[in-house]
Amino acid sequence: VLDDEGRQRRLNLFTELRRQFLGYDGRFCGFAESFINDSQTTAEPCEYGLALFYHRSLPFFEFYHDFIFGEYKKAPPGGYAERRQNGPLPRNVQAVRLLGADGSTFVVCHLHGLWLRAGKMDSPERKIQQERLCAFLRRTVHREDKLVLCGDFNLLPESETFRALADEFGLRNLIVEHGINDTRTSFYKKPQRVADYMLVSPNVEVLSFEVPAEPEVSDHRPLILECR
């Protein structure tokens, strides 16, 4: 389906991925309703959100989800232009607790951070997101857990959010530690090249961490972590 800017969109991406990811279970949590386009004959509905997949061979304990900015947003009336002016989309976070091979428990958590037209610098809205993310981690992560937190944070590397996560949870920023200055692909044309981050708690042993430039499947590179 084409959107109003002529870009190709997939209406059932989560279902398609579940069919391809054999041996994996997936969870989708929506944060907003919208429409792909405003055609005269049809307005294709869609839902934006986060998806998390984990292999069935990993013993699964619990799944967590919450909003870190705003709350679930219904599609507003009006056309595409009116919806673009309806304020920033809400943001949510997902986490899963899994049992590692050595009997330790891992909490793997991911998010897609707030996007603002002004850019990726700190802002009052992102301060709210930071505080709600920290509150979510306090509720979710136990003292003995190994924590992996990742995603497209839509933040600059020097953001206050990373200082807060380091101060309270001791999280290491692997993007900064490894001197990675590009998490984007050739599909992304803007000059700011870092948006994605991988953070780990002090009790996580990092065996390898990669941000490969190929293959290109979106405007973001994958973040690949091997740990124990």
mmCIF file of C-alpha atoms in Angstrom:
data_model
loop_
_atom_site.group_PDB
_atom_site.id
_atom_site.type_symbol
_atom_site.label_atom_id
_atom_site.label_comp_id
_atom_site.label_asym_id
_atom_site.label_seq_id
_atom_site.Cartn_x
_atom_site.Cartn_y
_atom_site.Cartn_z
ATOM 1 C CA VAL A 1 0.000 0.000 0.000
ATOM 2 C CA LEU A 2 1.282 3.486 -0.828
ATOM 3 C CA ASP A 3 1.055 6.242 1.763
ATOM 4 C CA ASP A 4 0.313 9.892 1.020
ATOM 5 C CA GLU A 5 3.993 10.573 0.312
ATOM 6 C CA GLY A 6 4.208 7.719 -2.199
ATOM 7 C CA ARG A 7 6.177 5.370 0.068
ATOM 8 C CA GLN A 8 5.457 1.643 0.155
ATOM 9 C CA ARG A 9 3.930 0.443 3.433
ATOM 10 C CA ARG A 10 3.090 -3.060 4.707
ATOM 11 C CA LEU A 11 -0.244 -3.371 6.499
ATOM 12 C CA ASN A 12 0.446 -6.737 8.198
ATOM 13 C CA LEU A 13 4.175 -6.623 8.886
ATOM 14 C CA PHE A 14 4.036 -8.322 12.301
ATOM 15 C CA THR A 15 2.040 -11.257 10.900
ATOM 16 C CA GLU A 16 4.468 -11.568 7.989
ATOM 17 C CA LEU A 17 7.466 -11.600 10.326
ATOM 18 C CA ARG A 18 5.925 -14.264 12.573
ATOM 19 C CA ARG A 19 5.569 -16.535 9.542
ATOM 20 C CA GLN A 20 9.241 -16.033 8.662
ATOM 21 C CA PHE A 21 10.737 -16.308 12.170
ATOM 22 C CA LEU A 22 10.351 -20.057 12.598
ATOM 23 C CA GLY A 23 11.025 -21.202 16.154
ATOM 24 C CA TYR A 24 10.346 -17.739 17.606
ATOM 25 C CA ASP A 25 7.464 -16.292 19.582
ATOM 26 C CA GLY A 26 6.551 -12.644 19.151
ATOM 27 C CA ARG A 27 4.703 -9.940 21.066
ATOM 28 C CA PHE A 28 3.269 -6.785 19.512
ATOM 29 C CA CYS A 29 2.169 -3.792 21.585
ATOM 30 C CA GLY A 30 0.557 -0.887 19.766
ATOM 31 C CA PHE A 31 0.865 2.741 20.785
ATOM 32 C CA ALA A 32 -1.263 4.535 18.167
ATOM 33 C CA GLU A 33 -3.867 4.047 15.474
ATOM 34 C CA SER A 34 -3.595 5.844 12.171
ATOM 35 C CA PHE A 35 -4.203 5.465 8.455
ATOM 36 C CA ILE A 36 -1.724 4.674 5.703
ATOM 37 C CA ASN A 37 -3.295 7.142 3.301
ATOM 38 C CA ASP A 38 -6.304 9.345 2.639
ATOM 39 C CA SER A 39 -7.448 7.932 -0.668
ATOM 40 C CA GLN A 40 -10.768 9.137 -2.020
ATOM 41 C CA THR A 41 -11.971 5.542 -2.115
ATOM 42 C CA THR A 42 -10.333 4.025 0.956
ATOM 43 C CA ALA A 43 -8.317 5.051 3.979
ATOM 44 C CA GLU A 44 -6.217 2.040 4.991
ATOM 45 C CA PRO A 45 -6.151 1.700 8.806
ATOM 46 C CA CYS A 46 -2.963 0.685 10.591
ATOM 47 C CA GLU A 47 -1.482 0.449 14.070
ATOM 48 C CA TYR A 48 1.976 1.643 15.092
ATOM 49 C CA GLY A 49 3.859 -0.097 17.879
ATOM 50 C CA LEU A 50 6.717 -2.302 19.048
ATOM 51 C CA ALA A 51 7.379 -5.978 18.361
ATOM 52 C CA LEU A 52 9.707 -8.295 20.255
ATOM 53 C CA PHE A 53 10.701 -11.833 19.190
ATOM 54 C CA TYR A 54 12.458 -14.467 21.310
ATOM 55 C CA HIS A 55 13.499 -18.037 20.494
ATOM 56 C CA ARG A 56 11.370 -20.807 21.976
ATOM 57 C CA SER A 57 14.492 -22.655 23.144
ATOM 58 C CA LEU A 58 15.018 -19.922 25.786
ATOM 59 C CA PRO A 59 12.966 -20.557 28.952
ATOM 60 C CA PHE A 60 10.489 -17.689 29.179
ATOM 61 C CA PHE A 61 9.239 -16.276 32.495
ATOM 62 C CA GLU A 62 7.520 -12.933 32.105
ATOM 63 C CA PHE A 63 6.626 -10.242 29.577
ATOM 64 C CA TYR A 64 6.312 -6.548 30.459
ATOM 65 C CA HIS A 65 4.962 -3.510 28.644
ATOM 66 C CA ASP A 66 4.237 0.109 29.532
ATOM 67 C CA PHE A 67 4.082 3.616 28.063
ATOM 68 C CA ILE A 68 7.057 5.921 28.573
ATOM 69 C CA PHE A 69 5.467 8.923 26.883
ATOM 70 C CA GLY A 70 1.782 9.705 26.514
ATOM 71 C CA GLU A 71 -0.865 7.008 26.250
ATOM 72 C CA TYR A 72 -2.548 5.028 23.481
ATOM 73 C CA LYS A 73 -3.692 7.430 20.777
ATOM 74 C CA LYS A 74 -6.726 6.845 18.564
ATOM 75 C CA ALA A 75 -6.610 8.052 14.979
ATOM 76 C CA PRO A 76 -7.770 11.693 14.973
ATOM 77 C CA PRO A 77 -10.300 12.971 12.448
ATOM 78 C CA GLY A 78 -9.216 14.842 9.346
ATOM 79 C CA GLY A 79 -6.662 14.156 6.649
ATOM 80 C CA TYR A 80 -2.958 13.373 6.665
ATOM 81 C CA ALA A 81 -1.872 16.970 7.219
ATOM 82 C CA GLU A 82 -4.150 17.338 10.257
ATOM 83 C CA ARG A 83 -2.792 14.146 11.821
ATOM 84 C CA ARG A 84 0.815 15.325 11.345
ATOM 85 C CA GLN A 85 -0.038 18.370 13.474
ATOM 86 C CA ASN A 86 -1.624 16.335 16.269
ATOM 87 C CA GLY A 87 1.478 16.323 18.482
ATOM 88 C CA PRO A 88 4.189 13.659 19.000
ATOM 89 C CA LEU A 89 3.131 10.055 18.969
ATOM 90 C CA PRO A 90 3.143 8.231 22.315
ATOM 91 C CA ARG A 91 5.971 5.817 23.025
ATOM 92 C CA ASN A 92 6.061 2.430 24.737
ATOM 93 C CA VAL A 93 8.600 -0.101 25.958
ATOM 94 C CA GLN A 94 8.689 -3.921 26.011
ATOM 95 C CA ALA A 95 10.736 -6.336 28.085
ATOM 96 C CA VAL A 96 11.001 -10.093 28.501
ATOM 97 C CA ARG A 97 12.623 -12.110 31.300
ATOM 98 C CA LEU A 98 14.506 -15.186 30.053
ATOM 99 C CA LEU A 99 16.658 -17.875 31.651
ATOM 100 C CA GLY A 100 20.272 -17.973 30.452
ATOM 101 C CA ALA A 101 22.285 -21.142 29.824
ATOM 102 C CA ASP A 102 24.101 -20.764 33.154
ATOM 103 C CA GLY A 103 20.865 -20.334 35.123
ATOM 104 C CA SER A 104 21.032 -16.547 35.339
ATOM 105 C CA THR A 105 18.036 -14.435 34.413
ATOM 106 C CA PHE A 106 18.159 -11.876 31.604
ATOM 107 C CA VAL A 107 15.775 -8.989 31.085
ATOM 108 C CA VAL A 108 15.896 -7.888 27.459
ATOM 109 C CA CYS A 109 14.198 -4.537 27.020
ATOM 110 C CA HIS A 110 13.704 -2.366 23.952
ATOM 111 C CA LEU A 111 12.044 0.878 22.941
ATOM 112 C CA HIS A 112 11.602 3.338 20.081
ATOM 113 C CA GLY A 113 12.242 6.744 21.575
ATOM 114 C CA LEU A 114 10.302 9.927 21.078
ATOM 115 C CA TRP A 115 10.695 11.628 17.697
ATOM 116 C CA LEU A 116 10.539 15.414 17.625
ATOM 117 C CA ARG A 117 10.787 17.586 14.542
ATOM 118 C CA ALA A 118 13.281 19.887 16.310
ATOM 119 C CA GLY A 119 15.892 17.105 16.487
ATOM 120 C CA LYS A 120 17.410 14.572 18.890
ATOM 121 C CA MET A 121 18.596 16.946 21.611
ATOM 122 C CA ASP A 122 17.319 16.770 25.214
ATOM 123 C CA SER A 123 13.924 18.399 25.790
ATOM 124 C CA PRO A 124 11.160 18.545 28.439
ATOM 125 C CA GLU A 125 9.299 15.776 26.585
ATOM 126 C CA ARG A 126 12.366 13.560 26.609
ATOM 127 C CA LYS A 127 12.845 14.253 30.314
ATOM 128 C CA ILE A 128 9.379 12.776 30.892
ATOM 129 C CA GLN A 129 10.323 9.773 28.753
ATOM 130 C CA GLN A 130 13.555 9.312 30.742
ATOM 131 C CA GLU A 131 11.775 9.396 34.094
ATOM 132 C CA ARG A 132 9.091 6.942 32.996
ATOM 133 C CA LEU A 133 11.676 4.586 31.488
ATOM 134 C CA CYS A 134 13.656 4.563 34.743
ATOM 135 C CA ALA A 135 10.448 3.915 36.702
ATOM 136 C CA PHE A 136 9.642 0.985 34.375
ATOM 137 C CA LEU A 137 13.102 -0.519 34.921
ATOM 138 C CA ARG A 138 12.775 -0.167 38.708
ATOM 139 C CA ARG A 139 9.516 -2.144 38.601
ATOM 140 C CA THR A 140 10.746 -4.746 36.135
ATOM 141 C CA VAL A 141 14.408 -5.546 36.808
ATOM 142 C CA HIS A 142 15.358 -7.548 39.900
ATOM 143 C CA ARG A 143 18.691 -7.088 41.632
ATOM 144 C CA GLU A 144 20.074 -10.402 40.289
ATOM 145 C CA ASP A 145 18.892 -9.871 36.692
ATOM 146 C CA LYS A 146 21.218 -9.179 33.783
ATOM 147 C CA LEU A 147 19.772 -6.280 31.828
ATOM 148 C CA VAL A 148 20.058 -5.556 28.098
ATOM 149 C CA LEU A 149 18.386 -2.327 26.944
ATOM 150 C CA CYS A 150 18.371 -1.434 23.263
ATOM 151 C CA GLY A 151 16.534 0.347 20.495
ATOM 152 C CA ASP A 152 16.224 3.495 18.426
ATOM 153 C CA PHE A 153 16.380 6.035 21.259
ATOM 154 C CA ASN A 154 16.258 9.043 18.901
ATOM 155 C CA LEU A 155 18.849 10.684 21.183
ATOM 156 C CA LEU A 156 22.341 12.099 20.841
ATOM 157 C CA PRO A 157 25.150 10.111 22.524
ATOM 158 C CA GLU A 158 25.646 12.847 25.162
ATOM 159 C CA SER A 159 21.975 12.828 26.220
ATOM 160 C CA GLU A 160 21.057 13.169 29.883
ATOM 161 C CA THR A 161 19.062 9.938 29.547
ATOM 162 C CA PHE A 162 22.244 7.878 29.241
ATOM 163 C CA ARG A 163 23.783 9.595 32.271
ATOM 164 C CA ALA A 164 20.639 8.797 34.290
ATOM 165 C CA LEU A 165 20.695 5.143 33.197
ATOM 166 C CA ALA A 166 24.382 4.854 34.087
ATOM 167 C CA ASP A 167 23.990 6.549 37.471
ATOM 168 C CA GLU A 168 20.984 4.532 38.637
ATOM 169 C CA PHE A 169 21.452 1.162 36.918
ATOM 170 C CA GLY A 170 25.142 1.164 36.020
ATOM 171 C CA LEU A 171 24.325 0.645 32.340
ATOM 172 C CA ARG A 172 27.233 0.660 29.883
ATOM 173 C CA ASN A 173 26.626 2.268 26.489
ATOM 174 C CA LEU A 174 28.246 -0.114 23.997
ATOM 175 C CA ILE A 175 27.842 2.326 21.101
ATOM 176 C CA VAL A 176 30.035 4.858 22.929
ATOM 177 C CA GLU A 177 32.446 2.244 24.321
ATOM 178 C CA HIS A 178 33.088 0.816 20.852
ATOM 179 C CA GLY A 179 33.448 4.232 19.222
ATOM 180 C CA ILE A 180 30.598 3.583 16.785
ATOM 181 C CA ASN A 181 29.611 6.776 14.996
ATOM 182 C CA ASP A 182 27.110 5.413 12.448
ATOM 183 C CA THR A 183 24.055 3.227 13.072
ATOM 184 C CA ARG A 184 22.351 4.207 9.808
ATOM 185 C CA THR A 185 22.341 2.826 6.266
ATOM 186 C CA SER A 186 22.414 4.544 2.884
ATOM 187 C CA PHE A 187 18.615 4.844 3.027
ATOM 188 C CA TYR A 188 19.039 7.591 5.640
ATOM 189 C CA LYS A 189 20.144 10.904 4.122
ATOM 190 C CA LYS A 190 20.404 13.214 7.154
ATOM 191 C CA PRO A 191 23.808 14.077 8.693
ATOM 192 C CA GLN A 192 23.187 12.873 12.283
ATOM 193 C CA ARG A 193 24.190 9.201 11.974
ATOM 194 C CA VAL A 194 23.642 7.769 15.480
ATOM 195 C CA ALA A 195 20.177 6.952 16.779
ATOM 196 C CA ASP A 196 20.393 3.323 17.957
ATOM 197 C CA TYR A 197 21.967 2.156 21.196
ATOM 198 C CA MET A 198 22.771 -1.030 23.113
ATOM 199 C CA LEU A 199 23.200 -0.773 26.896
ATOM 200 C CA VAL A 200 24.061 -3.552 29.348
ATOM 201 C CA SER A 201 24.244 -3.864 33.118
ATOM 202 C CA PRO A 202 27.636 -4.456 34.843
ATOM 203 C CA ASN A 203 26.928 -8.182 35.360
ATOM 204 C CA VAL A 204 26.562 -8.816 31.605
ATOM 205 C CA GLU A 205 29.691 -10.258 30.002
ATOM 206 C CA VAL A 206 29.946 -8.949 26.443
ATOM 207 C CA LEU A 207 31.443 -11.589 24.139
ATOM 208 C CA SER A 208 30.986 -9.600 20.917
ATOM 209 C CA PHE A 209 29.135 -6.534 19.666
ATOM 210 C CA GLU A 210 28.658 -5.576 16.021
ATOM 211 C CA VAL A 211 26.811 -2.926 14.008
ATOM 212 C CA PRO A 212 27.173 -4.280 10.448
ATOM 213 C CA ALA A 213 26.605 -1.967 7.494
ATOM 214 C CA GLU A 214 25.208 -4.808 5.360
ATOM 215 C CA PRO A 215 22.758 -6.192 4.489
ATOM 216 C CA GLU A 216 20.602 -3.063 4.273
ATOM 217 C CA VAL A 217 16.990 -3.835 5.159
ATOM 218 C CA SER A 218 15.943 -0.429 6.530
ATOM 219 C CA ASP A 219 17.430 2.974 7.319
ATOM 220 C CA HIS A 220 18.838 1.458 10.543
ATOM 221 C CA ARG A 221 21.713 -0.992 10.913
ATOM 222 C CA PRO A 222 21.204 -4.033 13.151
ATOM 223 C CA LEU A 223 22.817 -4.139 16.598
ATOM 224 C CA ILE A 224 24.137 -7.662 17.266
ATOM 225 C CA LEU A 225 25.166 -8.569 20.800
ATOM 226 C CA GLU A 226 26.561 -11.882 22.025
ATOM 227 C CA CYS A 227 26.725 -12.025 25.799
ATOM 228 C CA ARG A 228 26.345 -14.161 28.887
#
